[in-house]
Amino acid sequence: TQLLEQSPQFLSIQEGENLTVYCNSSSVFSSLQWYRQEPGEGPVLLVTVVTGGEVKKLKRLTFQFGDARKDSSLHITAAQPGDTGLYLCAGEKLVFGKGTKLTVNP
Amino acid sequence: DTEVTQTPKHLVMGMTNKKSLKCEQHMGHRAMYWYKQKAKKPPELMFVYSYEKLSINESVPSRFSPECPNSSLLNLHLHALQPEDSALYLCASSHLAHPVAGELFFGEGSRLTVL
């Protein structure tokens, strides 16, 4: 079973700050996905990373896949209230991490 | 807008009722999923259909009965549920099928309350 640990569990910051959240496992992944979920809605796919060391950018979001393909990070630059949500990582075995609940205060 | 459509968005039912949740996708995806999500928890996998056949049942109680009538539709039949079954039920689909699912596309979920 692929277990995914996400940290921090909760994060509350002010608009304009930068932040990084992490997704770690002892297992090697062939691919890893990041999702964002807003209250009462389904998760929305943000990105898929597949190559060790890969860096992908989506506007102010930067995703990195670890060289050993066991971990990943999501960095948000100049966070905005619209970034508020639950950030989930998932591997190809259909299991999600527990998520990071991000709140960006105006 | 999500391309996975779930109905109803909200459902309230008694413990003796029989109801169904429905999910539809028209992306040509060959795998479809049911997840259950309790408040402040991540989605938990319940069932996976690959090419219209049940490929994974995560030890879900028999009061939940999935059905995949065709490659675009997925149902979850509910009978004799318990109050602790109240949750957000999410349907998802993916282009790739189990065991390497890849990217999941979720519906907005059906919020179920069991009285």
Tab-separated table of N, CA, C and O in Angstrom, chain B residues 14-83:
chain	number	residue	atom	x	y	z
B	14	GLY	N	-33.894	8.053	4.861
B	14	GLY	CA	-34.012	7.313	6.103
B	14	GLY	C	-33.303	5.984	6.002
B	14	GLY	O	-32.890	5.552	4.911
B	15	MET	N	-33.130	5.335	7.124
B	15	MET	CA	-32.370	4.092	7.161
B	15	MET	C	-33.056	2.947	6.437
B	15	MET	O	-32.416	1.955	6.090
B	16	THR	N	-34.365	3.083	6.164
B	16	THR	CA	-35.073	2.004	5.473
B	16	THR	C	-35.263	2.289	3.981
B	16	THR	O	-35.801	1.474	3.255
B	17	ASN	N	-34.837	3.457	3.553
B	17	ASN	CA	-35.046	3.841	2.154
B	17	ASN	C	-34.093	3.130	1.215
B	17	ASN	O	-33.030	2.634	1.613
B	18	LYS	N	-34.506	3.108	-0.065
B	18	LYS	CA	-33.616	2.693	-1.151
B	18	LYS	C	-33.479	3.865	-2.106
B	18	LYS	O	-34.489	4.383	-2.588
B	19	LYS	N	-32.249	4.264	-2.361
B	19	LYS	CA	-31.998	5.377	-3.267
B	19	LYS	C	-30.781	5.057	-4.122
B	19	LYS	O	-30.050	4.087	-3.854
B	20	SER	N	-30.543	5.883	-5.141
B	20	SER	CA	-29.373	5.694	-5.997
B	20	SER	C	-28.691	7.018	-6.277
B	20	SER	O	-29.354	8.049	-6.434
B	21	LEU	N	-27.380	6.965	-6.343
B	21	LEU	CA	-26.579	8.087	-6.816
B	21	LEU	C	-26.140	7.768	-8.246
B	21	LEU	O	-25.828	6.620	-8.562
B	22	LYS	N	-26.117	8.824	-9.085
B	22	LYS	CA	-25.778	8.611	-10.491
B	22	LYS	C	-24.598	9.475	-10.890
B	22	LYS	O	-24.410	10.584	-10.382
B	23	CYS	N	-23.838	8.947	-11.843
B	23	CYS	CA	-22.649	9.633	-12.332
B	23	CYS	C	-22.541	9.401	-13.830
B	23	CYS	O	-22.782	8.275	-14.310
B	24	GLU	N	-22.172	10.447	-14.565
B	24	GLU	CA	-22.075	10.337	-16.012
B	24	GLU	C	-20.852	11.092	-16.501
B	24	GLU	O	-20.560	12.193	-16.015
B	25	GLN	N	-20.129	10.507	-17.442
B	25	GLN	CA	-19.002	11.194	-18.083
B	25	GLN	C	-19.030	10.884	-19.569
B	25	GLN	O	-19.369	9.769	-19.975
B	26	HIS	N	-18.648	11.887	-20.358
B	26	HIS	CA	-18.631	11.730	-21.814
B	26	HIS	C	-17.266	12.076	-22.367
B	26	HIS	O	-17.147	12.652	-23.452
B	27	MET	N	-16.225	11.711	-21.607
B	27	MET	CA	-14.858	11.970	-22.050
B	27	MET	C	-14.225	10.736	-22.674
B	27	MET	O	-13.051	10.769	-23.033
B	28	GLY	N	-14.994	9.658	-22.764
B	28	GLY	CA	-14.445	8.423	-23.319
B	28	GLY	C	-13.524	7.690	-22.367
B	28	GLY	O	-12.763	6.815	-22.784
B	29	HIS	N	-13.584	8.062	-21.091
B	29	HIS	CA	-12.744	7.390	-20.097
B	29	HIS	C	-13.228	5.970	-19.847
B	29	HIS	O	-14.435	5.694	-19.847
B	30	ARG	N	-12.271	5.068	-19.606
B	30	ARG	CA	-12.631	3.666	-19.467
B	30	ARG	C	-12.596	3.184	-18.028
B	30	ARG	O	-12.833	2.002	-17.766
B	31	ALA	N	-12.299	4.055	-17.106
B	31	ALA	CA	-12.324	3.693	-15.694
B	31	ALA	C	-13.163	4.711	-14.937
B	31	ALA	O	-13.086	5.915	-15.197
B	32	MET	N	-13.961	4.208	-14.001
B	32	MET	CA	-14.783	5.085	-13.182
B	32	MET	C	-14.717	4.625	-11.733
B	32	MET	O	-14.509	3.439	-11.453
B	33	TYR	N	-14.909	5.579	-10.836
B	33	TYR	CA	-14.623	5.344	-9.417
B	33	TYR	C	-15.714	5.943	-8.532
B	33	TYR	O	-16.303	6.975	-8.865
B	34	TRP	N	-15.913	5.314	-7.385
B	34	TRP	CA	-16.663	5.925	-6.293
B	34	TRP	C	-15.728	6.110	-5.105
B	34	TRP	O	-15.022	5.177	-4.709
B	35	TYR	N	-15.738	7.343	-4.578
B	35	TYR	CA	-15.024	7.670	-3.363
B	35	TYR	C	-16.029	8.177	-2.342
B	35	TYR	O	-17.037	8.787	-2.692
B	36	LYS	N	-15.687	7.974	-1.067
B	36	LYS	CA	-16.471	8.517	0.044
B	36	LYS	C	-15.585	9.492	0.804
B	36	LYS	O	-14.410	9.199	1.065
B	37	GLN	N	-16.144	10.653	1.130
B	37	GLN	CA	-15.348	11.643	1.862
B	37	GLN	C	-16.140	12.167	3.056
B	37	GLN	O	-17.195	12.787	2.891
B	38	LYS	N	-15.593	11.930	4.252
B	38	LYS	CA	-16.160	12.503	5.461
B	38	LYS	C	-15.523	13.873	5.680
B	38	LYS	O	-14.464	14.196	5.127
B	39	ALA	N	-16.173	14.646	6.537
B	39	ALA	CA	-15.712	16.007	6.791
B	39	ALA	C	-14.263	16.019	7.296
B	39	ALA	O	-13.890	15.213	8.151
B	40	LYS	N	-13.475	16.898	6.735
B	40	LYS	CA	-12.086	17.127	7.147
B	40	LYS	C	-11.193	15.902	6.910
B	40	LYS	O	-10.134	15.777	7.541
B	41	LYS	N	-11.623	15.004	6.022
B	41	LYS	CA	-10.837	13.812	5.692
B	41	LYS	C	-10.607	13.774	4.194
B	41	LYS	O	-11.341	14.384	3.431
B	42	PRO	N	-9.583	13.039	3.736
B	42	PRO	CA	-9.402	12.897	2.291
B	42	PRO	C	-10.406	11.916	1.703
B	42	PRO	O	-11.015	11.147	2.455
B	43	PRO	N	-10.581	11.926	0.401
B	43	PRO	CA	-11.465	10.924	-0.221
B	43	PRO	C	-10.917	9.510	0.004
B	43	PRO	O	-9.711	9.283	-0.077
B	44	GLU	N	-11.834	8.584	0.282
B	44	GLU	CA	-11.475	7.174	0.466
B	44	GLU	C	-12.091	6.349	-0.655
B	44	GLU	O	-13.288	6.428	-0.905
B	45	LEU	N	-11.261	5.557	-1.303
B	45	LEU	CA	-11.718	4.760	-2.427
B	45	LEU	C	-12.710	3.692	-1.975
B	45	LEU	O	-12.482	3.001	-0.971
B	46	MET	N	-13.807	3.570	-2.747
B	46	MET	CA	-14.797	2.522	-2.481
B	46	MET	C	-14.751	1.461	-3.573
B	46	MET	O	-14.567	0.287	-3.301
B	47	PHE	N	-14.982	1.881	-4.812
B	47	PHE	CA	-15.091	0.943	-5.931
B	47	PHE	C	-14.369	1.506	-7.155
B	47	PHE	O	-14.320	2.710	-7.349
B	48	VAL	N	-13.865	0.569	-7.976
B	48	VAL	CA	-13.286	0.926	-9.270
B	48	VAL	C	-13.890	0.036	-10.335
B	48	VAL	O	-13.948	-1.186	-10.159
B	49	TYR	N	-14.328	0.648	-11.426
B	49	TYR	CA	-14.754	-0.093	-12.614
B	49	TYR	C	-13.754	0.193	-13.734
B	49	TYR	O	-13.450	1.351	-14.023
B	50	SER	N	-13.248	-0.877	-14.320
B	50	SER	CA	-12.368	-0.751	-15.473
B	50	SER	C	-13.027	-1.468	-16.639
B	50	SER	O	-13.363	-2.647	-16.520
B	51	TYR	N	-13.213	-0.751	-17.735
B	51	TYR	CA	-13.883	-1.328	-18.902
B	51	TYR	C	-15.202	-1.989	-18.488
B	51	TYR	O	-15.506	-3.116	-18.882
B	52	GLU	N	-15.947	-1.259	-17.656
B	52	GLU	CA	-17.305	-1.627	-17.243
B	52	GLU	C	-17.359	-2.857	-16.336
B	52	GLU	O	-18.456	-3.363	-16.065
B	53	LYS	N	-16.206	-3.306	-15.865
B	53	LYS	CA	-16.188	-4.435	-14.934
B	53	LYS	C	-15.636	-3.981	-13.586
B	53	LYS	O	-14.672	-3.195	-13.540
B	54	LEU	N	-16.217	-4.481	-12.527
B	54	LEU	CA	-15.753	-4.130	-11.191
B	54	LEU	C	-14.370	-4.719	-10.969
B	54	LEU	O	-14.193	-5.939	-11.032
B	55	SER	N	-13.389	-3.861	-10.729
B	55	SER	CA	-12.029	-4.347	-10.543
B	55	SER	C	-11.537	-4.182	-9.112
B	55	SER	O	-10.625	-4.883	-8.682
B	56	ILE	N	-12.109	-3.254	-8.380
B	56	ILE	CA	-11.727	-3.064	-6.986
B	56	ILE	C	-12.979	-2.802	-6.145
B	56	ILE	O	-13.815	-1.986	-6.506
B	57	ASN	N	-13.096	-3.525	-5.038
B	57	ASN	CA	-14.091	-3.265	-4.000
B	57	ASN	C	-13.294	-3.202	-2.712
B	57	ASN	O	-12.760	-4.214	-2.259
B	58	GLU	N	-13.205	-2.007	-2.130
B	58	GLU	CA	-12.376	-1.821	-0.948
B	58	GLU	C	-13.130	-2.249	0.318
B	58	GLU	O	-13.298	-1.466	1.248
B	59	SER	N	-13.599	-3.497	0.310
B	59	SER	CA	-14.296	-4.052	1.486
B	59	SER	C	-15.452	-3.169	1.931
B	59	SER	O	-15.645	-2.919	3.124
B	60	VAL	N	-16.210	-2.707	0.953
B	60	VAL	CA	-17.342	-1.827	1.240
B	60	VAL	C	-18.544	-2.681	1.658
B	60	VAL	O	-18.806	-3.718	1.044
B	61	PRO	N	-19.282	-2.250	2.698
B	61	PRO	CA	-20.468	-3.020	3.121
B	61	PRO	C	-21.464	-3.198	1.985
B	61	PRO	O	-21.599	-2.329	1.106
B	62	SER	N	-22.192	-4.305	2.022
B	62	SER	CA	-23.095	-4.656	0.928
B	62	SER	C	-24.291	-3.713	0.819
B	62	SER	O	-25.034	-3.776	-0.182
B	63	ARG	N	-24.499	-2.853	1.796
B	63	ARG	CA	-25.586	-1.879	1.676
B	63	ARG	C	-25.277	-0.829	0.602
B	63	ARG	O	-26.139	-0.047	0.217
B	64	PHE	N	-24.033	-0.822	0.123
B	64	PHE	CA	-23.641	-0.019	-1.034
B	64	PHE	C	-23.451	-0.982	-2.210
B	64	PHE	O	-22.629	-1.893	-2.136
B	65	SER	N	-24.173	-0.741	-3.307
B	65	SER	CA	-24.099	-1.636	-4.452
B	65	SER	C	-23.824	-0.845	-5.719
B	65	SER	O	-24.676	-0.087	-6.178
B	66	PRO	N	-22.634	-0.988	-6.299
B	66	PRO	CA	-22.328	-0.234	-7.508
B	66	PRO	C	-22.850	-0.929	-8.750
B	66	PRO	O	-23.067	-2.144	-8.769
B	67	GLU	N	-23.014	-0.130	-9.787
B	67	GLU	CA	-23.471	-0.671	-11.068
B	67	GLU	C	-22.900	0.200	-12.178
B	67	GLU	O	-22.913	1.431	-12.068
B	68	CYS	N	-22.433	-0.443	-13.246
B	68	CYS	CA	-21.903	0.304	-14.387
B	68	CYS	C	-22.645	-0.150	-15.631
B	68	CYS	O	-22.218	-1.099	-16.301
B	69	PRO	N	-23.763	0.494	-15.973
B	69	PRO	CA	-24.588	0.047	-17.109
B	69	PRO	C	-23.863	0.149	-18.455
B	69	PRO	O	-24.114	-0.661	-19.344
B	70	ASN	N	-23.026	1.159	-18.597
B	70	ASN	CA	-22.215	1.298	-19.810
B	70	ASN	C	-20.993	2.138	-19.488
B	70	ASN	O	-20.819	2.580	-18.357
B	71	SER	N	-20.174	2.394	-20.486
B	71	SER	CA	-18.888	3.044	-20.219
B	71	SER	C	-19.022	4.489	-19.768
B	71	SER	O	-18.062	5.074	-19.281
B	72	SER	N	-20.208	5.081	-19.911
B	72	SER	CA	-20.391	6.480	-19.541
B	72	SER	C	-21.108	6.665	-18.207
B	72	SER	O	-21.140	7.780	-17.687
B	73	LEU	N	-21.709	5.603	-17.705
B	73	LEU	CA	-22.575	5.731	-16.529
B	73	LEU	C	-22.085	4.870	-15.376
B	73	LEU	O	-21.603	3.753	-15.576
B	74	LEU	N	-22.239	5.422	-14.179
B	74	LEU	CA	-21.905	4.690	-12.963
B	74	LEU	C	-22.953	5.029	-11.908
B	74	LEU	O	-23.258	6.198	-11.698
B	75	ASN	N	-23.522	4.009	-11.322
B	75	ASN	CA	-24.521	4.209	-10.278
B	75	ASN	C	-24.017	3.644	-8.957
B	75	ASN	O	-23.182	2.739	-8.911
B	76	LEU	N	-24.567	4.180	-7.871
B	76	LEU	CA	-24.313	3.612	-6.547
B	76	LEU	C	-25.667	3.467	-5.865
B	76	LEU	O	-26.315	4.470	-5.550
B	77	HIS	N	-26.089	2.231	-5.703
B	77	HIS	CA	-27.388	1.947	-5.102
B	77	HIS	C	-27.224	1.835	-3.583
B	77	HIS	O	-26.291	1.181	-3.095
B	78	LEU	N	-28.140	2.477	-2.876
B	78	LEU	CA	-28.046	2.604	-1.428
B	78	LEU	C	-29.257	1.958	-0.773
B	78	LEU	O	-30.401	2.222	-1.173
B	79	HIS	N	-29.010	1.130	0.210
B	79	HIS	CA	-30.132	0.455	0.889
B	79	HIS	C	-29.760	0.162	2.337
B	79	HIS	O	-28.685	-0.348	2.604
B	80	ALA	N	-30.681	0.510	3.230
B	80	ALA	CA	-30.482	0.232	4.657
B	80	ALA	C	-29.206	0.860	5.183
B	80	ALA	O	-28.411	0.220	5.889
B	81	LEU	N	-29.013	2.123	4.837
B	81	LEU	CA	-27.810	2.810	5.299
B	81	LEU	C	-27.917	3.212	6.762
B	81	LEU	O	-29.009	3.227	7.349
B	82	GLN	N	-26.768	3.537	7.330
B	82	GLN	CA	-26.667	3.967	8.708
B	82	GLN	C	-26.315	5.457	8.763
B	82	GLN	O	-25.737	5.983	7.805
B	83	PRO	N	-26.632	6.115	9.848
B	83	PRO	CA	-26.282	7.555	9.942
B	83	PRO	C	-24.790	7.820	9.698
B	83	PRO	O	-24.448	8.858	9.134
